[in-house]
XYZ file of C-alpha atoms in Angstrom:
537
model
C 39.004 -73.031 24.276
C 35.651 -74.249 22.980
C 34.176 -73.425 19.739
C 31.373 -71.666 21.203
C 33.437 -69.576 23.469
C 35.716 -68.545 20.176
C 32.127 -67.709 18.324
C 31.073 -65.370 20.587
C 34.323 -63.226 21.118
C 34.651 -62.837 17.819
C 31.252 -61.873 17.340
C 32.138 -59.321 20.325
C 35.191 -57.990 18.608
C 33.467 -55.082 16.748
C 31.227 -54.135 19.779
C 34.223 -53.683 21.789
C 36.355 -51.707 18.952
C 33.346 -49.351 18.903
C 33.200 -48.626 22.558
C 37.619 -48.303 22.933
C 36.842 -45.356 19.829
C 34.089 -43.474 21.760
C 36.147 -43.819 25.309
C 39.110 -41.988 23.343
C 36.672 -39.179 21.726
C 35.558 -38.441 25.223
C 38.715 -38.072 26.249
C 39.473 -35.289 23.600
C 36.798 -33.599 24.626
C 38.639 -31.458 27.348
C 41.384 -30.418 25.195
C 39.099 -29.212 22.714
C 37.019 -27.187 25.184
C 40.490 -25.748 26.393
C 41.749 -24.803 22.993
C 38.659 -23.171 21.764
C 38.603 -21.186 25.366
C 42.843 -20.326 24.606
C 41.608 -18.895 21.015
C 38.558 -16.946 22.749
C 40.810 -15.071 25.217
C 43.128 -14.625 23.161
C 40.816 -11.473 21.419
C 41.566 -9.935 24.757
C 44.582 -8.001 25.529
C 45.835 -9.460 28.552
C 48.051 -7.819 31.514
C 51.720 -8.571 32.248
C 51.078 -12.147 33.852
C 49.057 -13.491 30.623
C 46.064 -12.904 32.868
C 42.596 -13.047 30.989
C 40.934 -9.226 31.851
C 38.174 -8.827 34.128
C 34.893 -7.574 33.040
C 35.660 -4.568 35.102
C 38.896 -4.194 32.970
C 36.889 -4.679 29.529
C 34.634 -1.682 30.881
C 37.466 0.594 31.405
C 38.605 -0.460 27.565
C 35.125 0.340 26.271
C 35.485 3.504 27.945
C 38.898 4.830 26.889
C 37.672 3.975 22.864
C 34.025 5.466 24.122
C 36.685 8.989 24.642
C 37.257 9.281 21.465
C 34.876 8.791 19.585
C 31.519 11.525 18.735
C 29.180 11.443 21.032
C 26.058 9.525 19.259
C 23.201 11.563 21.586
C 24.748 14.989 20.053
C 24.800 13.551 15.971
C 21.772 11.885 16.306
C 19.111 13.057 13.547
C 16.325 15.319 14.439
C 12.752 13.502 14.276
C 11.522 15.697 11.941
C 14.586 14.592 9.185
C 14.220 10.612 9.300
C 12.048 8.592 6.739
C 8.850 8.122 7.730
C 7.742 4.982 8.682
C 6.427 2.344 6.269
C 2.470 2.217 5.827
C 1.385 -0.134 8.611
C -1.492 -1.851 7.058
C -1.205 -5.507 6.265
C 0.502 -6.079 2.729
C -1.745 -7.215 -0.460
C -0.891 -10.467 -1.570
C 1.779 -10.746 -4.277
C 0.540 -11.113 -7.788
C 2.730 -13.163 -10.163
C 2.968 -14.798 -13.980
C 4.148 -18.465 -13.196
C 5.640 -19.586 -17.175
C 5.101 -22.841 -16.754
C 6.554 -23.840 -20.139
C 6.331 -22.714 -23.779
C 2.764 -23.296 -23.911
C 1.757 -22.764 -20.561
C 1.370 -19.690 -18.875
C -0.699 -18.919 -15.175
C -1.629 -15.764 -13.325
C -2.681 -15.101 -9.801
C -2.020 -13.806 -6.148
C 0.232 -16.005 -4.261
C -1.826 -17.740 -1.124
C 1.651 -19.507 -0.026
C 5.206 -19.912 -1.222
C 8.624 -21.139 0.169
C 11.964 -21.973 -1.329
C 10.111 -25.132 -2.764
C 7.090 -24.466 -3.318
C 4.466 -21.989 -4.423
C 0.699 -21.942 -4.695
C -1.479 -19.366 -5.880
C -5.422 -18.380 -6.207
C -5.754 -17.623 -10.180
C -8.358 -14.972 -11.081
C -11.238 -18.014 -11.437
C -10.208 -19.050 -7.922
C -8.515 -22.104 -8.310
C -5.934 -23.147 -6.385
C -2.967 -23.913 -8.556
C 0.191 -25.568 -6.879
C 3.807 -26.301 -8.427
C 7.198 -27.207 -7.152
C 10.023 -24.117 -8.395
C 11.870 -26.433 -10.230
C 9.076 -27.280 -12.339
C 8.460 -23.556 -13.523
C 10.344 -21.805 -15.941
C 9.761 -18.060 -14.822
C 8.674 -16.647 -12.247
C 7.328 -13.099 -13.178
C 6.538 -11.101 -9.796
C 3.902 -8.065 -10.648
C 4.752 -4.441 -9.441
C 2.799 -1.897 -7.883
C 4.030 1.680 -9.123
C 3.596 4.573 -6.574
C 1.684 7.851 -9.061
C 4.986 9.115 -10.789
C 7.455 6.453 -10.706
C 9.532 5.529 -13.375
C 10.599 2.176 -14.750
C 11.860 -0.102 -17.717
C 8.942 -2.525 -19.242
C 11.395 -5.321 -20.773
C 10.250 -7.051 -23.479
C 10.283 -10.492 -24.857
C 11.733 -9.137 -27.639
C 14.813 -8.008 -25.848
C 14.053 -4.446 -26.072
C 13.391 -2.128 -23.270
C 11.080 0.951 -22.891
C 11.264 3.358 -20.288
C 8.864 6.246 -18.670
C 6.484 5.989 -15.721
C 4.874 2.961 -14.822
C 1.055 3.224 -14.198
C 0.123 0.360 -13.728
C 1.951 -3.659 -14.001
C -1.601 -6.266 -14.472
C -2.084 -9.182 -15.560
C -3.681 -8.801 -19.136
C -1.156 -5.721 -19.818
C 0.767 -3.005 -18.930
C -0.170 0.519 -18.285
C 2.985 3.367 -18.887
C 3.480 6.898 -19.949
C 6.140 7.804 -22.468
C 6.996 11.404 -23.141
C 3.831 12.558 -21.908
C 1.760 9.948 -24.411
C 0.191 6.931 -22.299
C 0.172 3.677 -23.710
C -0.484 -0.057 -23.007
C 1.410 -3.178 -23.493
C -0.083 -6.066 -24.091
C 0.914 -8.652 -21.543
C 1.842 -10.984 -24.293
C 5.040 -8.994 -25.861
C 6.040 -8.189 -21.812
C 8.636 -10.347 -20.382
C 8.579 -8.343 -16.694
C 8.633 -4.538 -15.452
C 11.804 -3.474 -13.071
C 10.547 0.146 -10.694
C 13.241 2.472 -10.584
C 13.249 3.283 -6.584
C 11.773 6.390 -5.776
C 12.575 9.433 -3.689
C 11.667 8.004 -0.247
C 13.366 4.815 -1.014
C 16.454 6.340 -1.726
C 16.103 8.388 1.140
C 15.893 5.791 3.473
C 18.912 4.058 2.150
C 20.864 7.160 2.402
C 19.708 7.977 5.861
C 20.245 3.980 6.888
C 23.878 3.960 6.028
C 24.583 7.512 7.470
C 27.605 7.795 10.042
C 26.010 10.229 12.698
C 30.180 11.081 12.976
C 31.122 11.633 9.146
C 29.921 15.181 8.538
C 31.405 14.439 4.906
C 28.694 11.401 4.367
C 25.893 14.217 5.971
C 27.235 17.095 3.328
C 27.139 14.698 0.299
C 23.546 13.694 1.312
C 22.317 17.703 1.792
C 24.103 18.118 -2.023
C 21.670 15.079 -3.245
C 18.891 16.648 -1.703
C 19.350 19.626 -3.348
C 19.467 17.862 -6.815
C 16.232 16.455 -6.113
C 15.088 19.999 -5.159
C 14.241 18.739 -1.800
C 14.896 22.503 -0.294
C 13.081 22.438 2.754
C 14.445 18.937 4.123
C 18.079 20.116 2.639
C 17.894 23.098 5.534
C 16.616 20.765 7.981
C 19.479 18.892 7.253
C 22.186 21.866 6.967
C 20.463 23.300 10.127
C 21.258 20.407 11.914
C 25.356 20.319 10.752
C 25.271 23.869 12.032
C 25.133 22.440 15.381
C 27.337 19.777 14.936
C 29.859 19.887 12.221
C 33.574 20.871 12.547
C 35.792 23.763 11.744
C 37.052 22.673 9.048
C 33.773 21.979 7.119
C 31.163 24.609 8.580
C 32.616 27.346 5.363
C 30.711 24.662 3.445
C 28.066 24.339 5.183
C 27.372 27.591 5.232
C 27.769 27.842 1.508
C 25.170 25.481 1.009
C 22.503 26.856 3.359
C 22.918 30.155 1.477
C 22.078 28.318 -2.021
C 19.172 26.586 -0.635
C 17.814 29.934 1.403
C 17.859 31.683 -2.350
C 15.985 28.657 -3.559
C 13.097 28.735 -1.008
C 12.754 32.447 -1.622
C 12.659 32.312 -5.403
C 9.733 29.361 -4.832
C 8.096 31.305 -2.030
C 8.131 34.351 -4.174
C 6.410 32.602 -7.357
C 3.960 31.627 -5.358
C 2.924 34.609 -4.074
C 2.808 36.281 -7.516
C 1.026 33.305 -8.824
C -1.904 33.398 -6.318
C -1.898 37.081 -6.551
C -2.894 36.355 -10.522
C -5.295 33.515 -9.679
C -6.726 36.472 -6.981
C -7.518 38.775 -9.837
C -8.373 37.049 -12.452
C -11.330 35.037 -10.121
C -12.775 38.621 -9.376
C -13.130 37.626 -5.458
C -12.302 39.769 -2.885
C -10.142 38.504 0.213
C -13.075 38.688 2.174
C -15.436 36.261 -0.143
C -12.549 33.684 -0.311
C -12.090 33.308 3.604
C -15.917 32.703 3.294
C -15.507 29.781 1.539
C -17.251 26.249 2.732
C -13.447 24.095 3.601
C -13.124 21.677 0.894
C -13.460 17.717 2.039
C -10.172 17.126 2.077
C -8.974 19.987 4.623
C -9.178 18.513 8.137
C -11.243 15.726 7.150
C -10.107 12.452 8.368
C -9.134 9.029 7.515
C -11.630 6.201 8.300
C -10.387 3.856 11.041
C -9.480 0.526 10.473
C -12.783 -0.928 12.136
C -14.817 1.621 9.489
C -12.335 0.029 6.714
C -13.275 -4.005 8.029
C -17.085 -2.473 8.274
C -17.531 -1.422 4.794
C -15.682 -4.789 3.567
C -18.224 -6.377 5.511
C -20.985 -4.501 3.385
C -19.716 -5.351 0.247
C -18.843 -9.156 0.708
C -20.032 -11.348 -2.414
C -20.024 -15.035 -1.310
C -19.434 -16.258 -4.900
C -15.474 -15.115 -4.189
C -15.252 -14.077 -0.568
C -11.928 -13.098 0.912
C -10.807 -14.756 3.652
C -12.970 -14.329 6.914
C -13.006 -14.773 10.916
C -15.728 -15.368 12.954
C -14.407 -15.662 16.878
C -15.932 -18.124 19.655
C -17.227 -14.644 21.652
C -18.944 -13.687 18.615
C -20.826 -16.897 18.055
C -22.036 -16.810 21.376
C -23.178 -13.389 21.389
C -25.140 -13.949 17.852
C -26.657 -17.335 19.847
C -27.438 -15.328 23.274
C -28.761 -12.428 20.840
C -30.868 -14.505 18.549
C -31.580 -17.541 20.044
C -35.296 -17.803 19.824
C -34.987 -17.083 15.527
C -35.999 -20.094 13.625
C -32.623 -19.952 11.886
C -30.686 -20.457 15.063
C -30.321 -24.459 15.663
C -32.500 -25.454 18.669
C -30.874 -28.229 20.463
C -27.233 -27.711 21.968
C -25.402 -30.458 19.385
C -26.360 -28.271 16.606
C -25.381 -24.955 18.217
C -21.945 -26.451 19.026
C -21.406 -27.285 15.577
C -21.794 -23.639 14.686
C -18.252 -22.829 16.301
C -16.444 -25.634 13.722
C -18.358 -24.453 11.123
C -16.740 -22.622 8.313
C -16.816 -18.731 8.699
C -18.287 -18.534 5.656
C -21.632 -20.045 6.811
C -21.568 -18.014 10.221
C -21.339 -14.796 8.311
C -24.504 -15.804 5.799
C -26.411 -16.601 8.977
C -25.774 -13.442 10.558
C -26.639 -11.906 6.984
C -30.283 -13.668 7.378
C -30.683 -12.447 10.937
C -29.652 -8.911 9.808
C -27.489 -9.191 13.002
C -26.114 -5.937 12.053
C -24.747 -4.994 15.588
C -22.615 -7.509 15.253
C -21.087 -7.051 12.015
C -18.065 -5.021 13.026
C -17.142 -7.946 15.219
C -16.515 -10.247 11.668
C -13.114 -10.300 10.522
C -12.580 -9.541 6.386
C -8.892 -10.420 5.804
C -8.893 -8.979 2.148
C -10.760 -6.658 -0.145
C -14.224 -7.853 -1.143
C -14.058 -8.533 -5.062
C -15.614 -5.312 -6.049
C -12.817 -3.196 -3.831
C -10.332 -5.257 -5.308
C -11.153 -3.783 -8.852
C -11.581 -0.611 -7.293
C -8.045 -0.639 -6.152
C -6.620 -2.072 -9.214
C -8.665 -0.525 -11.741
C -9.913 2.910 -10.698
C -7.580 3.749 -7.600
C -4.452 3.193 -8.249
C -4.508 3.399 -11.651
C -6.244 6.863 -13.159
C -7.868 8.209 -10.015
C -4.576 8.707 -8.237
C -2.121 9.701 -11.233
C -4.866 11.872 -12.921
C -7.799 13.067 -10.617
C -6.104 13.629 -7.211
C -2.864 15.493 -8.333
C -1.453 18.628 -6.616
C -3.163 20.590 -8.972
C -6.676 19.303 -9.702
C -8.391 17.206 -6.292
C -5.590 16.301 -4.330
C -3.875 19.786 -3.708
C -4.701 23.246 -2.220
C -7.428 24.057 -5.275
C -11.049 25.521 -4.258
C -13.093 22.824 -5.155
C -15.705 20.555 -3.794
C -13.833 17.252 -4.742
C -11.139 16.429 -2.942
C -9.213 13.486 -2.150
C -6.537 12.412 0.319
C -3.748 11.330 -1.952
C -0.732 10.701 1.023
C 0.028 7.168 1.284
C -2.217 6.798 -1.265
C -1.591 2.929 -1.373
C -2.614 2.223 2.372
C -6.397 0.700 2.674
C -7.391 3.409 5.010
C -6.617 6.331 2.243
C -8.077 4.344 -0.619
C -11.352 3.325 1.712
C -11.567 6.964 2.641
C -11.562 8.450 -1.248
C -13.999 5.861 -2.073
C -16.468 6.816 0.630
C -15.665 10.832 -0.260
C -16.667 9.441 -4.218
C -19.938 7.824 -2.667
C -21.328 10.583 -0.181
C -19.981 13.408 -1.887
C -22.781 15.512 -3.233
C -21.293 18.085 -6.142
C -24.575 18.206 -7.671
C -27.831 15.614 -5.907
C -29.176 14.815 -9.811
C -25.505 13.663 -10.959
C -23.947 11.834 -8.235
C -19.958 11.237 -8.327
C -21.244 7.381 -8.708
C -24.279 6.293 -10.219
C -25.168 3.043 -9.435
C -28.371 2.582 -11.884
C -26.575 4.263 -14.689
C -22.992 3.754 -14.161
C -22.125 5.368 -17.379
C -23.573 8.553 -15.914
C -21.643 8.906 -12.752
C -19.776 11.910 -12.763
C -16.160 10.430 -12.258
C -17.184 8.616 -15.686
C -18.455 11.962 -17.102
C -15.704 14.446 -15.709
C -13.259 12.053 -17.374
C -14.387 12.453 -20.979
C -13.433 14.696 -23.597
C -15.481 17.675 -23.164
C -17.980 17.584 -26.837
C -18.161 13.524 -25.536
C -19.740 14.700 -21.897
C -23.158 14.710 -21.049
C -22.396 17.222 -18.231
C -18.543 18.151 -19.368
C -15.784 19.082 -16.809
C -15.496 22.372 -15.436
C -12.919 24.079 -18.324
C -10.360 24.837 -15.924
C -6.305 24.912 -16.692
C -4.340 21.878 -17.095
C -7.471 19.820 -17.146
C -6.962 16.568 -19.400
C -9.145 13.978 -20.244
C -8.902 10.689 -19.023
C -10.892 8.187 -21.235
C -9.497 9.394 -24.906
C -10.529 7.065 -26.949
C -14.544 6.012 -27.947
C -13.774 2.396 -26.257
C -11.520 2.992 -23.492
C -10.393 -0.111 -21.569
C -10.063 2.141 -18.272
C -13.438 3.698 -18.635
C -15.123 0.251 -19.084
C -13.246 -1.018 -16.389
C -15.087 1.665 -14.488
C -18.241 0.721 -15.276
C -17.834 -2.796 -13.872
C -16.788 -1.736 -10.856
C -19.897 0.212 -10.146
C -21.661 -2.694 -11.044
C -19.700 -5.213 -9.221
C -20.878 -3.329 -5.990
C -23.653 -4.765 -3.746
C -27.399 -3.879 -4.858
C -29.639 -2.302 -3.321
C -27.224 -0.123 -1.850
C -26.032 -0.487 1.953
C -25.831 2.504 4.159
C -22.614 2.216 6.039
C -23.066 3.068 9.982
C -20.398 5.152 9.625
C -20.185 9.098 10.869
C -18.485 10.699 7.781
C -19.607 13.806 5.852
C -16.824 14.842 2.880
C -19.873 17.647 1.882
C -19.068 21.168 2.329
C -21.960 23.452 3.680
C -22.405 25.685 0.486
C -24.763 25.351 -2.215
C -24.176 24.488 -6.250
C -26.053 26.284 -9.221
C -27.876 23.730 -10.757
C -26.780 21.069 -13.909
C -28.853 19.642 -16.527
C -30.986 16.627 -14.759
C -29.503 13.005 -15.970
C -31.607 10.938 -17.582
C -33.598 8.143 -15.389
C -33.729 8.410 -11.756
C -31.662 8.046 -8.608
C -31.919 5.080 -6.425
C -34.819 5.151 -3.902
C -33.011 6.444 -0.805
C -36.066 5.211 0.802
C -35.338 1.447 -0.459
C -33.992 -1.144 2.466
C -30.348 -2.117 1.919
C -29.835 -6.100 1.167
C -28.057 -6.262 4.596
């Protein structure tokens, strides 16, 4: 054979090896496909023959196990008893403590994060960026619903527990055995929530057996430690109509327990407005006279008034994210074409749809374009809203101001606030609009924006011999700035002047003011703002 010949077969050799293993893969291929097929019926019962069933024959199956079990339409949970659903509105960026190292320490709301890595927008606006495994700790921020309790741990190793007000990132704001203290962030190593009532309702109710009446009683009995009477008889109403023989003695048992309860509460109320009747001197007929207060029956801004008053208050030195869309820039150049400040030839007009939002919202700032302003898209709270919420809101306005029992329950007073879902943008939006058209008095407004020391959220929350106009002395009325240099009140007072000067008027139909008049309180010193005076946009 010649040498060449020889070469080139043996250079063949592993070619040809390679295509004999794939021929004999191929040919397993089958007899895989038929084994995995044998193991798939095999979860089948079959009939006498070894025959795989029908689907007709898997139907009647599903129907003789259907027989005996409950039928789910019948235990299914009234409406009225599940959770209610989670607050719709779009979530607030996480805020987290990245511990770099020993020495190095970063805080700020997280713009994007996967399992690698994780970027965030610290409080001077700087993008910051760092692979996980190049951070120590990552220390995720909480936000506390008004009451809920929680363990600060500390670097230290210790722990304390008692409500969590608020989790930030200079410190940490908690109540211990009635006495309210902060933490700097420095001795804090992170805060863990306790889950609260409606979490741990929603867990019970998600791993309920509509069939195991036993799983339903034990839940009623947990209700009833809570002192959750009225959803307990909800509950025990509903195993009336469902449970068994053998457990409906207990049922009833319980039903009679919680009955007593409702009647004992029902009956100290009466007795206790009764009191409140008498000792106000009023007659039944001078109460039903009574202007509603703001809160009854008034309602909730929308979320196009929420995006309209974010568009009000946008500062361009740290804007939130915005949106401008293609039909709005061509409405603002049909609209205002023949304004100097729109570009004149069509190369320049087309480079206003690539341009950054940013620039199309200042432009339709300078045109005062104002019917168009509910068509731009704020993604985020404005700066000034974002202390609001963090500061004011969520932190003293909520857990002291709108309780049950002062401005956020069933009291006769001007001032009132919506405090359900008090974390969703639409509540918060609405309180602050109540605290800026709310008239209690027209010389001390709720929020003064020339003298923000003299606003009377500022005022009302002093110590009454600190006050220049002192809070009405009504029971269970505490202060909430207690010491000379309060952190929370100063925090107040940059709010109001965070927010945009001269003030905007919002196009927005809301009136929190009752119809009935005030007697008079001594006249603050300085004047109001010029209601007279054009807003800035």
């Amino acid at each position: 054979m010649p040498r060449c010949l020889q070469s080139r077969l043996q250079a063949a050799l592993p070619v040809i090896a390679l295509i004999s293993l794939l021929a004999l893969l191929l040919a397993a291929v089958p007899s895989l496909r038929s084994a995995a097929a044998h193991a798939a019926s095999a979860s089948w019962p079959t009939d006498a023959a070894g025959a795989e069933p029908t689907e007709n024959d898997r139907d009647d199956q599903n129907d003789e196990n259907d027989a005996d079990a409950p039928d789910a339409a019948d235990e299914a949970l009234p409406k009225e008893l599940l959770p209610a659903d989670a607050d719709g509105d779009a979530a607030e960026p996480d805020r987290v403590i990245l511990r770099v190292s020993r020495y190095r320490e970063l805080s700020g709301h997280v713009k994007m994060e996967d399992q690698n890595v994780i970027v965030i927008r610290t409080p001077r606006g700087e993008l910051e960026s760092f692979h996980k495994t190049r951070v120590h700790q990552i220390v995720r921020l909480v936000n506390p619903e008004p009451g809920q309790r929680g363990v600060v741990i500390m670097r230290s190793g210790q722990m304390r527990e008692g409500i969590i007000i608020e989790d930030n990132f200079d410190d940490v704001a908690m109540e211990i055995e009635g006495i309210r203290v902060r933490i700097d962030r420095e001795h804090v190593d992170y805060v863990r929530l306790e889950p609260t009532f409606e979490e741990l309702y929603r867990r019970f109710i998600d791993a309920l057996d509509p069939g195991r009446h036993d799983q339903h009683i034990t839940l009623v009995q947990w209700l009833i430690e809570q002192r959750k009477y009225e959803l307990a008889r909800g509950h025990l109403e509903h195993l009336e109509e469902v449970v068994d023989e053998d457990r409906i003695t207990a049922v009833r048992r319980l039903r009679t327990m919680v009955d007593a309860q409702l009647e004992l509460i029902r009956e100290a109320r009466e007795r206790s407005a009764n009191e409140e009747e008498g000792s106000s001197g009023r007659s039944h007929r001078d109460r039903s006279r009574r202007s509603p207060t703001p809160a009854e029956g008034q309602r909730l801004l929308t979320p196009e008034e929420v995006n309209l008053i974010r568009v009000y208050e946008l500062d361009f030195d740290r804007p939130p994210r915005l949106r401008v869309s293609r039909e709005t820039i061509h409405e603002l150049i049909d609209r205002y074409g023949t304004s100097p400040l729109i570009p004149g030839s069509p190369s320049e007009r087309n480079r206003l749809f690539r341009a950054d939002p940013e620039r199309v919202v200042r432009l339709m700032f300078e045109l005062r374009a104002r019917d168009l302003y509910p068509q731009i898209e704020v993604q985020g709270d404005p700066e000034s809203m974002n202390v609001f919420r963090q500061r004011i809101h969520n932190t003293w306005l909520m857990n002291n101001c709108a309780t049950s029992g002062c401005h956020g329950g069933p009291n006769e007073t001007r001032f009132m606030m919506h405090r359900d879902h008090h974390r969703s943008e639409r509540t918060r939006y609405t309180n602050f609009l109540i605290l800026e058209r709310l008239e209690v008095n027209p010389r001390w407004p709720m929020i003064n924006y020339e003298q923000p020391e003299m606003s009377l959220i500022i005022q009302y929350g002093l110590p009454r011999e600190w006050a220049r106009i002192p809070h009405p002395d009504v029971p269970g009325w505490k202060p909430v700035f207690t010491r000379r240099d309060d952190s929370m009140q100063r925090d107040a007072v940059r709010w109001i002047k965070m927010m945009m000067q001269p003030r905007p008027e919002y196009p927005i139909d809301f009136d929190p003011n009752p119809t009935d008049a005030e007697e008079d309180e001594p006249e603050p010193p300085g004047d109001r703002n010029d209601s007279t005076a054009s807003p800035a946009r």
